[in-house]
Amino acid sequence: MNWLERMKSGLTTRVKREVPDGIWSKCPGCGHANYEAALERQRWICPECGHHYALRSDQYVRLLADPGSFVELDARLTSTDPLRFRDTKRYADRLKAARRDSGLHEAVLTGVATMGGHPVALGVMDTRFIMGTLGAATGEKLARLIDRAMVDRRAVIIVCQSGGARMMEGTLSLMQMAKVSAKLGQLAQAGLLYISLLTDPTYGGVTASFGMLGDVIIAEPGARVGFAGQSVIKQFLGTESLPEGFQVAETVLQHGFIDRIVRRDQLPAELARLIAMLSPPGAVA
Ligand SMILES: [Zn+2]
C-alpha cells in the first residue's frame, strides 16, 4: 500500500518507540517492568513481588562463588548419541542446537571455588541445555566433581534446575541417578557436606536422586519442585485444576521434603554459614 492509499484508507503510521533489548525486563510474576541493571544488583529478584527470575549457570557462579575463585572442570565433556535416537528430531541435532544456542557443552557447569573463603565443589545445572536434563555426560561431570571434592576435602553444592532425566538417552540417562547418588554416598562416608539448592524448576530424575539427597536441602522462593510435571498429573487424574501451591517450594517445605527456603540475595551468606557450621575439621578454610 503506498502512502496515498494509506491516507485514503484512514490508516496512520505510528512512530514505533523501540525499547533496546536487555534494558527493561517484564517480571513474569507481577508484570512490572524492571530495569535490568537494577535487577542485576538485586540478584534478579523483582523489587515489586519478590519473583526470582530464572538464572543461567554462569550467573549462579557469579552469585555464589567468591569473585575470581571459580575454576571450571571438564568443560568440554558432552553427551554423544549412543542410541542414535530420534523423536520429532534427531537427538544429535538437538545436541548441536543446544550447544549452539546456549554456548554450553552440557546441562551442568562444574568447578571448584571458594564460598565465603571455604573450598567448595560447585555444580550448577542450566535449563538452556535441553531443559537441564540429566544425560550421561551431565551425570559424569557431577560424579567427577564429587570425586574431586573427596580428594580436596571440599563441601559439594549442586544447584538443581532440570526437567528430569534425558529421555533421548534411555537407560544411560536413568543410571546417572544411581551413579551420582552412589558418589554422594561415598562423600557422606568421607564425612563431607553436600548441600542441594533447588531452583525453578526441579523435576523428575533430579528430584528423585541428588536433588533430595542434600545434608541440607534449600529451595529458592517459589521454585517448582516435583517429580512428574503438573500437566502429566492433571492428565493422569483427569482434572483441570490442582490445589493452590501444588509443587511450589513453600508447600513442599510444609510437607517436609526440603529444609528451608532462602532468598537468593541471602544465599551466599547462608551457604557460607552452613559450610562453616557443618563441615568436618580440616574441610573448612
Ligand atoms: Zn514482580
PDB file of C-alpha atoms and ligand atoms in Angstrom:
ATOM      1  CA  MET A   1       0.000   0.000   0.000  1.00  0.00           C
ATOM      2  CA  ASN A   2       1.519   3.371  -0.919  1.00  0.00           C
ATOM      3  CA  TRP A   3       1.222   6.493   1.244  1.00  0.00           C
ATOM      4  CA  LEU A   4      -1.710   7.885  -0.717  1.00  0.00           C
ATOM      5  CA  GLU A   5      -3.761   4.718  -0.358  1.00  0.00           C
ATOM      6  CA  ARG A   6      -2.830   4.535   3.286  1.00  0.00           C
ATOM      7  CA  MET A   7      -4.101   8.070   3.915  1.00  0.00           C
ATOM      8  CA  LYS A   8      -7.243   7.315   1.988  1.00  0.00           C
ATOM      9  CA  SER A   9      -7.961   4.209   3.997  1.00  0.00           C
ATOM     10  CA  GLY A  10      -7.562   6.192   7.215  1.00  0.00           C
ATOM     11  CA  LEU A  11      -4.539   4.332   8.460  1.00  0.00           C
ATOM     12  CA  THR A  12      -1.892   6.287  10.242  1.00  0.00           C
ATOM     13  CA  THR A  13       1.720   5.324  10.540  1.00  0.00           C
ATOM     14  CA  ARG A  14       2.718   5.023  14.148  1.00  0.00           C
ATOM     15  CA  VAL A  15       6.137   6.080  15.261  1.00  0.00           C
ATOM     16  CA  LYS A  16       7.345   2.920  16.909  1.00  0.00           C
ATOM     17  CA  ARG A  17       9.338   3.614  20.008  1.00  0.00           C
ATOM     18  CA  GLU A  18      11.933   0.926  20.202  1.00  0.00           C
ATOM     19  CA  VAL A  19      12.967  -0.205  23.655  1.00  0.00           C
ATOM     20  CA  PRO A  20      16.515  -1.523  23.338  1.00  0.00           C
ATOM     21  CA  ASP A  21      16.791  -5.196  24.152  1.00  0.00           C
ATOM     22  CA  GLY A  22      18.174  -6.057  27.528  1.00  0.00           C
ATOM     23  CA  ILE A  23      17.317  -2.771  29.233  1.00  0.00           C
ATOM     24  CA  TRP A  24      13.909  -3.489  30.714  1.00  0.00           C
ATOM     25  CA  SER A  25      12.551  -6.822  31.736  1.00  0.00           C
ATOM     26  CA  LYS A  26       8.886  -7.607  32.400  1.00  0.00           C
ATOM     27  CA  CYS A  27       8.502  -9.574  35.627  1.00  0.00           C
ATOM     28  CA  PRO A  28       6.905 -12.982  34.963  1.00  0.00           C
ATOM     29  CA  GLY A  29       5.433 -12.812  38.491  1.00  0.00           C
ATOM     30  CA  CYS A  30       3.662  -9.431  38.504  1.00  0.00           C
ATOM     31  CA  GLY A  31       4.223  -7.896  35.073  1.00  0.00           C
ATOM     32  CA  HIS A  32       6.177  -4.936  36.469  1.00  0.00           C
ATOM     33  CA  ALA A  33       8.810  -3.526  34.107  1.00  0.00           C
ATOM     34  CA  ASN A  34      12.142  -3.773  35.896  1.00  0.00           C
ATOM     35  CA  TYR A  35      15.352  -2.029  34.890  1.00  0.00           C
ATOM     36  CA  GLU A  36      17.835  -4.799  34.201  1.00  0.00           C
ATOM     37  CA  ALA A  37      20.876  -3.046  35.657  1.00  0.00           C
ATOM     38  CA  ALA A  38      18.938  -2.634  38.925  1.00  0.00           C
ATOM     39  CA  LEU A  39      17.760  -6.263  38.778  1.00  0.00           C
ATOM     40  CA  GLU A  40      21.348  -7.424  38.455  1.00  0.00           C
ATOM     41  CA  ARG A  41      22.220  -5.551  41.669  1.00  0.00           C
ATOM     42  CA  GLN A  42      19.151  -7.078  43.359  1.00  0.00           C
ATOM     43  CA  ARG A  43      20.270 -10.603  42.355  1.00  0.00           C
ATOM     44  CA  TRP A  44      17.454 -10.826  39.814  1.00  0.00           C
ATOM     45  CA  ILE A  45      14.694 -10.606  42.415  1.00  0.00           C
ATOM     46  CA  CYS A  46      11.707  -8.466  41.403  1.00  0.00           C
ATOM     47  CA  PRO A  47      11.531  -5.493  43.851  1.00  0.00           C
ATOM     48  CA  GLU A  48       7.730  -5.431  43.492  1.00  0.00           C
ATOM     49  CA  CYS A  49       6.713  -9.043  44.125  1.00  0.00           C
ATOM     50  CA  GLY A  50       9.889 -10.924  45.075  1.00  0.00           C
ATOM     51  CA  HIS A  51       9.757 -13.166  41.999  1.00  0.00           C
ATOM     52  CA  HIS A  52      13.091 -14.876  41.408  1.00  0.00           C
ATOM     53  CA  TYR A  53      13.977 -14.589  37.727  1.00  0.00           C
ATOM     54  CA  ALA A  54      15.497 -17.669  36.096  1.00  0.00           C
ATOM     55  CA  LEU A  55      19.297 -17.522  36.114  1.00  0.00           C
ATOM     56  CA  ARG A  56      21.889 -19.066  33.843  1.00  0.00           C
ATOM     57  CA  SER A  57      24.596 -21.297  35.305  1.00  0.00           C
ATOM     58  CA  ASP A  58      27.277 -18.589  34.913  1.00  0.00           C
ATOM     59  CA  GLN A  59      25.060 -16.140  36.819  1.00  0.00           C
ATOM     60  CA  TYR A  60      24.762 -18.590  39.730  1.00  0.00           C
ATOM     61  CA  VAL A  61      28.528 -18.984  39.741  1.00  0.00           C
ATOM     62  CA  ARG A  62      28.908 -15.186  39.957  1.00  0.00           C
ATOM     63  CA  LEU A  63      26.297 -15.074  42.710  1.00  0.00           C
ATOM     64  CA  LEU A  64      27.670 -17.885  44.854  1.00  0.00           C
ATOM     65  CA  ALA A  65      31.437 -18.188  44.319  1.00  0.00           C
ATOM     66  CA  ASP A  66      33.924 -15.712  45.733  1.00  0.00           C
ATOM     67  CA  PRO A  67      34.982 -13.346  42.913  1.00  0.00           C
ATOM     68  CA  GLY A  68      37.643 -14.881  40.674  1.00  0.00           C
ATOM     69  CA  SER A  69      37.752 -18.159  42.602  1.00  0.00           C
ATOM     70  CA  PHE A  70      35.828 -20.426  40.201  1.00  0.00           C
ATOM     71  CA  VAL A  71      37.883 -22.842  38.093  1.00  0.00           C
ATOM     72  CA  GLU A  72      35.809 -24.893  35.673  1.00  0.00           C
ATOM     73  CA  LEU A  73      36.285 -28.673  35.399  1.00  0.00           C
ATOM     74  CA  ASP A  74      35.570 -30.962  32.426  1.00  0.00           C
ATOM     75  CA  ALA A  75      34.453 -28.020  30.310  1.00  0.00           C
ATOM     76  CA  ARG A  76      34.423 -29.993  27.061  1.00  0.00           C
ATOM     77  CA  LEU A  77      32.683 -33.119  28.322  1.00  0.00           C
ATOM     78  CA  THR A  78      29.488 -33.629  26.339  1.00  0.00           C
ATOM     79  CA  SER A  79      26.876 -36.265  25.572  1.00  0.00           C
ATOM     80  CA  THR A  80      27.121 -38.385  22.463  1.00  0.00           C
ATOM     81  CA  ASP A  81      24.163 -40.112  20.850  1.00  0.00           C
ATOM     82  CA  PRO A  82      24.811 -43.796  21.559  1.00  0.00           C
ATOM     83  CA  LEU A  83      21.247 -44.888  20.780  1.00  0.00           C
ATOM     84  CA  ARG A  84      21.053 -42.834  17.556  1.00  0.00           C
ATOM     85  CA  PHE A  85      17.757 -41.659  18.971  1.00  0.00           C
ATOM     86  CA  ARG A  86      15.155 -39.812  17.025  1.00  0.00           C
ATOM     87  CA  ASP A  87      11.719 -38.497  18.051  1.00  0.00           C
ATOM     88  CA  THR A  88      10.390 -35.466  16.197  1.00  0.00           C
ATOM     89  CA  LYS A  89      14.054 -34.547  15.625  1.00  0.00           C
ATOM     90  CA  ARG A  90      17.335 -36.405  15.705  1.00  0.00           C
ATOM     91  CA  TYR A  91      18.890 -36.258  19.176  1.00  0.00           C
ATOM     92  CA  ALA A  92      22.229 -35.462  17.522  1.00  0.00           C
ATOM     93  CA  ASP A  93      20.607 -32.344  16.051  1.00  0.00           C
ATOM     94  CA  ARG A  94      19.109 -31.396  19.404  1.00  0.00           C
ATOM     95  CA  LEU A  95      22.577 -31.621  20.958  1.00  0.00           C
ATOM     96  CA  LYS A  96      24.061 -29.462  18.223  1.00  0.00           C
ATOM     97  CA  ALA A  97      21.324 -26.849  18.584  1.00  0.00           C
ATOM     98  CA  ALA A  98      21.659 -26.846  22.380  1.00  0.00           C
ATOM     99  CA  ARG A  99      25.418 -26.288  22.150  1.00  0.00           C
ATOM    100  CA  ARG A 100      24.983 -23.524  19.608  1.00  0.00           C
ATOM    101  CA  ASP A 101      22.144 -21.713  21.412  1.00  0.00           C
ATOM    102  CA  SER A 102      23.435 -21.987  24.972  1.00  0.00           C
ATOM    103  CA  GLY A 103      27.188 -21.855  24.367  1.00  0.00           C
ATOM    104  CA  LEU A 104      27.392 -24.795  26.794  1.00  0.00           C
ATOM    105  CA  HIS A 105      28.589 -28.340  26.174  1.00  0.00           C
ATOM    106  CA  GLU A 106      26.344 -29.922  28.775  1.00  0.00           C
ATOM    107  CA  ALA A 107      23.408 -29.210  31.079  1.00  0.00           C
ATOM    108  CA  VAL A 108      25.675 -28.701  34.071  1.00  0.00           C
ATOM    109  CA  LEU A 109      28.614 -26.413  34.739  1.00  0.00           C
ATOM    110  CA  THR A 110      31.045 -27.793  37.313  1.00  0.00           C
ATOM    111  CA  GLY A 111      34.112 -26.433  39.013  1.00  0.00           C
ATOM    112  CA  VAL A 112      35.970 -25.722  42.213  1.00  0.00           C
ATOM    113  CA  ALA A 113      35.751 -22.410  44.009  1.00  0.00           C
ATOM    114  CA  THR A 114      35.601 -20.814  47.405  1.00  0.00           C
ATOM    115  CA  MET A 115      32.456 -19.507  49.066  1.00  0.00           C
ATOM    116  CA  GLY A 116      32.951 -17.119  51.935  1.00  0.00           C
ATOM    117  CA  GLY A 117      36.554 -18.360  51.880  1.00  0.00           C
ATOM    118  CA  HIS A 118      35.568 -22.056  52.212  1.00  0.00           C
ATOM    119  CA  PRO A 119      36.655 -24.516  49.495  1.00  0.00           C
ATOM    120  CA  VAL A 120      33.682 -25.966  47.613  1.00  0.00           C
ATOM    121  CA  ALA A 121      32.966 -28.123  44.594  1.00  0.00           C
ATOM    122  CA  LEU A 122      30.149 -26.370  42.767  1.00  0.00           C
ATOM    123  CA  GLY A 123      27.820 -27.831  40.124  1.00  0.00           C
ATOM    124  CA  VAL A 124      25.162 -25.669  38.508  1.00  0.00           C
ATOM    125  CA  MET A 125      22.571 -27.061  36.113  1.00  0.00           C
ATOM    126  CA  ASP A 126      21.262 -24.950  33.260  1.00  0.00           C
ATOM    127  CA  THR A 127      17.832 -25.318  31.647  1.00  0.00           C
ATOM    128  CA  ARG A 128      19.071 -23.689  28.433  1.00  0.00           C
ATOM    129  CA  PHE A 129      20.648 -27.043  27.538  1.00  0.00           C
ATOM    130  CA  ILE A 130      17.790 -29.459  26.677  1.00  0.00           C
ATOM    131  CA  MET A 131      15.798 -28.299  29.726  1.00  0.00           C
ATOM    132  CA  GLY A 132      18.680 -29.044  32.071  1.00  0.00           C
ATOM    133  CA  THR A 133      18.038 -32.738  31.600  1.00  0.00           C
ATOM    134  CA  LEU A 134      20.272 -35.334  33.202  1.00  0.00           C
ATOM    135  CA  GLY A 135      22.218 -37.095  30.450  1.00  0.00           C
ATOM    136  CA  ALA A 136      25.218 -39.410  30.631  1.00  0.00           C
ATOM    137  CA  ALA A 137      27.722 -36.545  30.459  1.00  0.00           C
ATOM    138  CA  THR A 138      25.748 -34.465  32.977  1.00  0.00           C
ATOM    139  CA  GLY A 139      25.952 -37.329  35.471  1.00  0.00           C
ATOM    140  CA  GLU A 140      29.597 -37.973  34.655  1.00  0.00           C
ATOM    141  CA  LYS A 141      30.502 -34.325  35.278  1.00  0.00           C
ATOM    142  CA  LEU A 142      28.736 -34.417  38.649  1.00  0.00           C
ATOM    143  CA  ALA A 143      30.377 -37.739  39.589  1.00  0.00           C
ATOM    144  CA  ARG A 144      33.826 -36.323  38.749  1.00  0.00           C
ATOM    145  CA  LEU A 145      33.022 -33.167  40.722  1.00  0.00           C
ATOM    146  CA  ILE A 146      32.214 -35.251  43.799  1.00  0.00           C
ATOM    147  CA  ASP A 147      35.433 -37.284  43.290  1.00  0.00           C
ATOM    148  CA  ARG A 148      37.370 -34.030  43.228  1.00  0.00           C
ATOM    149  CA  ALA A 149      35.611 -32.855  46.397  1.00  0.00           C
ATOM    150  CA  MET A 150      36.705 -36.058  48.180  1.00  0.00           C
ATOM    151  CA  VAL A 151      40.329 -35.617  47.077  1.00  0.00           C
ATOM    152  CA  ASP A 152      40.445 -31.955  48.169  1.00  0.00           C
ATOM    153  CA  ARG A 153      38.110 -32.296  51.193  1.00  0.00           C
ATOM    154  CA  ARG A 154      35.583 -29.805  49.857  1.00  0.00           C
ATOM    155  CA  ALA A 155      31.860 -29.359  50.511  1.00  0.00           C
ATOM    156  CA  VAL A 156      29.690 -30.071  47.451  1.00  0.00           C
ATOM    157  CA  ILE A 157      26.989 -27.640  46.370  1.00  0.00           C
ATOM    158  CA  ILE A 158      24.712 -28.593  43.473  1.00  0.00           C
ATOM    159  CA  VAL A 159      22.288 -26.038  42.093  1.00  0.00           C
ATOM    160  CA  CYS A 160      19.456 -28.103  40.588  1.00  0.00           C
ATOM    161  CA  GLN A 161      17.431 -26.792  37.666  1.00  0.00           C
ATOM    162  CA  SER A 162      16.103 -29.559  35.474  1.00  0.00           C
ATOM    163  CA  GLY A 163      13.197 -31.134  33.664  1.00  0.00           C
ATOM    164  CA  GLY A 164      14.445 -34.551  34.828  1.00  0.00           C
ATOM    165  CA  ALA A 165      16.133 -37.461  33.086  1.00  0.00           C
ATOM    166  CA  ARG A 166      17.093 -37.055  29.418  1.00  0.00           C
ATOM    167  CA  MET A 167      14.706 -39.419  27.683  1.00  0.00           C
ATOM    168  CA  MET A 168      16.703 -39.463  24.468  1.00  0.00           C
ATOM    169  CA  GLU A 169      19.455 -41.391  26.254  1.00  0.00           C
ATOM    170  CA  GLY A 170      17.153 -44.017  27.744  1.00  0.00           C
ATOM    171  CA  THR A 171      18.683 -46.155  30.481  1.00  0.00           C
ATOM    172  CA  LEU A 172      22.041 -44.421  30.114  1.00  0.00           C
ATOM    173  CA  SER A 173      20.322 -41.332  31.466  1.00  0.00           C
ATOM    174  CA  LEU A 174      18.465 -43.136  34.248  1.00  0.00           C
ATOM    175  CA  MET A 175      21.624 -44.805  35.554  1.00  0.00           C
ATOM    176  CA  GLN A 176      23.089 -41.344  36.234  1.00  0.00           C
ATOM    177  CA  MET A 177      20.619 -41.059  39.103  1.00  0.00           C
ATOM    178  CA  ALA A 178      22.202 -44.122  40.707  1.00  0.00           C
ATOM    179  CA  LYS A 179      25.754 -43.086  39.807  1.00  0.00           C
ATOM    180  CA  VAL A 180      25.557 -39.600  41.292  1.00  0.00           C
ATOM    181  CA  SER A 181      23.676 -40.927  44.330  1.00  0.00           C
ATOM    182  CA  ALA A 182      26.391 -43.561  44.908  1.00  0.00           C
ATOM    183  CA  LYS A 183      29.082 -40.881  44.687  1.00  0.00           C
ATOM    184  CA  LEU A 184      27.183 -38.794  47.230  1.00  0.00           C
ATOM    185  CA  GLY A 185      27.086 -41.872  49.466  1.00  0.00           C
ATOM    186  CA  GLN A 186      30.887 -42.026  49.267  1.00  0.00           C
ATOM    187  CA  LEU A 187      31.064 -38.300  50.025  1.00  0.00           C
ATOM    188  CA  ALA A 188      28.929 -38.832  53.132  1.00  0.00           C
ATOM    189  CA  GLN A 189      31.174 -41.724  54.237  1.00  0.00           C
ATOM    190  CA  ALA A 190      34.134 -39.365  53.864  1.00  0.00           C
ATOM    191  CA  GLY A 191      32.305 -37.055  56.294  1.00  0.00           C
ATOM    192  CA  LEU A 192      31.932 -34.244  53.792  1.00  0.00           C
ATOM    193  CA  LEU A 193      28.974 -31.914  53.411  1.00  0.00           C
ATOM    194  CA  TYR A 194      26.549 -31.867  50.497  1.00  0.00           C
ATOM    195  CA  ILE A 195      24.008 -29.074  50.058  1.00  0.00           C
ATOM    196  CA  SER A 196      21.428 -29.212  47.279  1.00  0.00           C
ATOM    197  CA  LEU A 197      19.864 -25.983  46.146  1.00  0.00           C
ATOM    198  CA  LEU A 198      16.583 -26.444  44.305  1.00  0.00           C
ATOM    199  CA  THR A 199      15.731 -23.705  41.848  1.00  0.00           C
ATOM    200  CA  ASP A 200      12.850 -23.354  39.421  1.00  0.00           C
ATOM    201  CA  PRO A 201      12.118 -25.926  38.033  1.00  0.00           C
ATOM    202  CA  THR A 202      13.463 -29.099  39.670  1.00  0.00           C
ATOM    203  CA  TYR A 203      11.692 -32.203  38.409  1.00  0.00           C
ATOM    204  CA  GLY A 204      11.874 -35.901  37.630  1.00  0.00           C
ATOM    205  CA  GLY A 205      15.080 -37.861  37.955  1.00  0.00           C
ATOM    206  CA  VAL A 206      16.933 -34.921  39.524  1.00  0.00           C
ATOM    207  CA  THR A 207      14.360 -34.573  42.316  1.00  0.00           C
ATOM    208  CA  ALA A 208      14.342 -38.362  42.673  1.00  0.00           C
ATOM    209  CA  SER A 209      18.108 -38.539  43.186  1.00  0.00           C
ATOM    210  CA  PHE A 210      20.661 -35.877  44.128  1.00  0.00           C
ATOM    211  CA  GLY A 211      18.063 -33.095  44.455  1.00  0.00           C
ATOM    212  CA  MET A 212      16.676 -34.766  47.583  1.00  0.00           C
ATOM    213  CA  LEU A 213      19.929 -36.168  48.970  1.00  0.00           C
ATOM    214  CA  GLY A 214      21.391 -32.973  50.413  1.00  0.00           C
ATOM    215  CA  ASP A 215      22.502 -32.974  54.046  1.00  0.00           C
ATOM    216  CA  VAL A 216      20.719 -29.650  53.814  1.00  0.00           C
ATOM    217  CA  ILE A 217      18.124 -29.130  51.087  1.00  0.00           C
ATOM    218  CA  ILE A 218      17.464 -25.492  50.277  1.00  0.00           C
ATOM    219  CA  ALA A 219      14.982 -24.106  47.755  1.00  0.00           C
ATOM    220  CA  GLU A 220      14.576 -20.666  46.279  1.00  0.00           C
ATOM    221  CA  PRO A 221      11.208 -18.982  46.975  1.00  0.00           C
ATOM    222  CA  GLY A 222       8.502 -20.022  44.537  1.00  0.00           C
ATOM    223  CA  ALA A 223      10.612 -22.732  42.865  1.00  0.00           C
ATOM    224  CA  ARG A 224       8.609 -25.606  41.411  1.00  0.00           C
ATOM    225  CA  VAL A 225       9.817 -28.853  42.914  1.00  0.00           C
ATOM    226  CA  GLY A 226       8.225 -32.153  41.992  1.00  0.00           C
ATOM    227  CA  PHE A 227       8.537 -35.467  40.241  1.00  0.00           C
ATOM    228  CA  ALA A 228       6.011 -35.672  37.394  1.00  0.00           C
ATOM    229  CA  GLY A 229       5.145 -32.322  35.830  1.00  0.00           C
ATOM    230  CA  GLN A 230       1.809 -30.621  36.508  1.00  0.00           C
ATOM    231  CA  SER A 231       0.374 -31.331  33.046  1.00  0.00           C
ATOM    232  CA  VAL A 232       1.144 -35.063  33.422  1.00  0.00           C
ATOM    233  CA  ILE A 233      -0.544 -35.146  36.830  1.00  0.00           C
ATOM    234  CA  LYS A 234      -3.613 -33.309  35.524  1.00  0.00           C
ATOM    235  CA  GLN A 235      -3.861 -35.784  32.682  1.00  0.00           C
ATOM    236  CA  PHE A 236      -3.432 -38.748  34.997  1.00  0.00           C
ATOM    237  CA  LEU A 237      -6.056 -37.517  37.469  1.00  0.00           C
ATOM    238  CA  GLY A 238      -8.388 -36.323  34.731  1.00  0.00           C
ATOM    239  CA  THR A 239      -8.623 -32.904  36.361  1.00  0.00           C
ATOM    240  CA  GLU A 240      -8.270 -29.356  35.132  1.00  0.00           C
ATOM    241  CA  SER A 241      -7.028 -27.882  38.367  1.00  0.00           C
ATOM    242  CA  LEU A 242      -4.571 -28.761  41.088  1.00  0.00           C
ATOM    243  CA  PRO A 243      -4.524 -27.425  44.678  1.00  0.00           C
ATOM    244  CA  GLU A 244      -3.086 -23.937  45.147  1.00  0.00           C
ATOM    245  CA  GLY A 245       0.638 -24.003  45.757  1.00  0.00           C
ATOM    246  CA  PHE A 246       0.938 -27.516  44.328  1.00  0.00           C
ATOM    247  CA  GLN A 247       4.641 -28.398  43.786  1.00  0.00           C
ATOM    248  CA  VAL A 248       5.739 -24.927  44.896  1.00  0.00           C
ATOM    249  CA  ALA A 249       8.696 -24.763  47.295  1.00  0.00           C
ATOM    250  CA  GLU A 250       6.643 -23.239  50.137  1.00  0.00           C
ATOM    251  CA  THR A 251       4.186 -26.181  50.033  1.00  0.00           C
ATOM    252  CA  VAL A 252       6.970 -28.726  49.601  1.00  0.00           C
ATOM    253  CA  LEU A 253       8.610 -27.245  52.733  1.00  0.00           C
ATOM    254  CA  GLN A 254       5.365 -27.669  54.708  1.00  0.00           C
ATOM    255  CA  HIS A 255       5.325 -31.342  53.714  1.00  0.00           C
ATOM    256  CA  GLY A 256       8.856 -31.848  54.973  1.00  0.00           C
ATOM    257  CA  PHE A 257      10.681 -32.544  51.732  1.00  0.00           C
ATOM    258  CA  ILE A 258      13.020 -29.574  51.978  1.00  0.00           C
ATOM    259  CA  ASP A 259      14.725 -27.956  54.929  1.00  0.00           C
ATOM    260  CA  ARG A 260      14.452 -24.270  54.216  1.00  0.00           C
ATOM    261  CA  ILE A 261      13.670 -21.604  51.687  1.00  0.00           C
ATOM    262  CA  VAL A 262      16.301 -18.929  51.255  1.00  0.00           C
ATOM    263  CA  ARG A 263      16.026 -15.748  49.188  1.00  0.00           C
ATOM    264  CA  ARG A 264      18.660 -15.553  46.522  1.00  0.00           C
ATOM    265  CA  ASP A 265      20.232 -12.374  47.917  1.00  0.00           C
ATOM    266  CA  GLN A 266      20.782 -14.200  51.213  1.00  0.00           C
ATOM    267  CA  LEU A 267      22.158 -17.388  49.671  1.00  0.00           C
ATOM    268  CA  PRO A 268      25.904 -16.590  49.666  1.00  0.00           C
ATOM    269  CA  ALA A 269      25.920 -15.731  53.381  1.00  0.00           C
ATOM    270  CA  GLU A 270      23.609 -18.625  54.289  1.00  0.00           C
ATOM    271  CA  LEU A 271      25.657 -21.206  52.379  1.00  0.00           C
ATOM    272  CA  ALA A 272      28.939 -19.928  53.840  1.00  0.00           C
ATOM    273  CA  ARG A 273      27.401 -20.161  57.333  1.00  0.00           C
ATOM    274  CA  LEU A 274      26.173 -23.725  56.762  1.00  0.00           C
ATOM    275  CA  ILE A 275      29.538 -24.840  55.358  1.00  0.00           C
ATOM    276  CA  ALA A 276      31.350 -23.332  58.348  1.00  0.00           C
ATOM    277  CA  MET A 277      28.929 -24.994  60.804  1.00  0.00           C
ATOM    278  CA  LEU A 278      28.561 -28.417  59.218  1.00  0.00           C
ATOM    279  CA  SER A 279      31.878 -29.265  57.564  1.00  0.00           C
ATOM    280  CA  PRO A 280      34.272 -31.508  59.470  1.00  0.00           C
ATOM    281  CA  PRO A 281      37.509 -30.037  60.823  1.00  0.00           C
ATOM    282  CA  GLY A 282      40.082 -29.930  58.046  1.00  0.00           C
ATOM    283  CA  ALA A 283      37.477 -29.261  55.361  1.00  0.00           C
ATOM    284  CA  VAL A 284      36.888 -25.637  56.323  1.00  0.00           C
ATOM    285  CA  ALA A 285      39.314 -22.941  55.347  1.00  0.00           C
TER     286      ALA A 285
HETATM  287 ZN    ZN B   1       7.350  -8.976  40.042  1.00  0.00          ZN
END
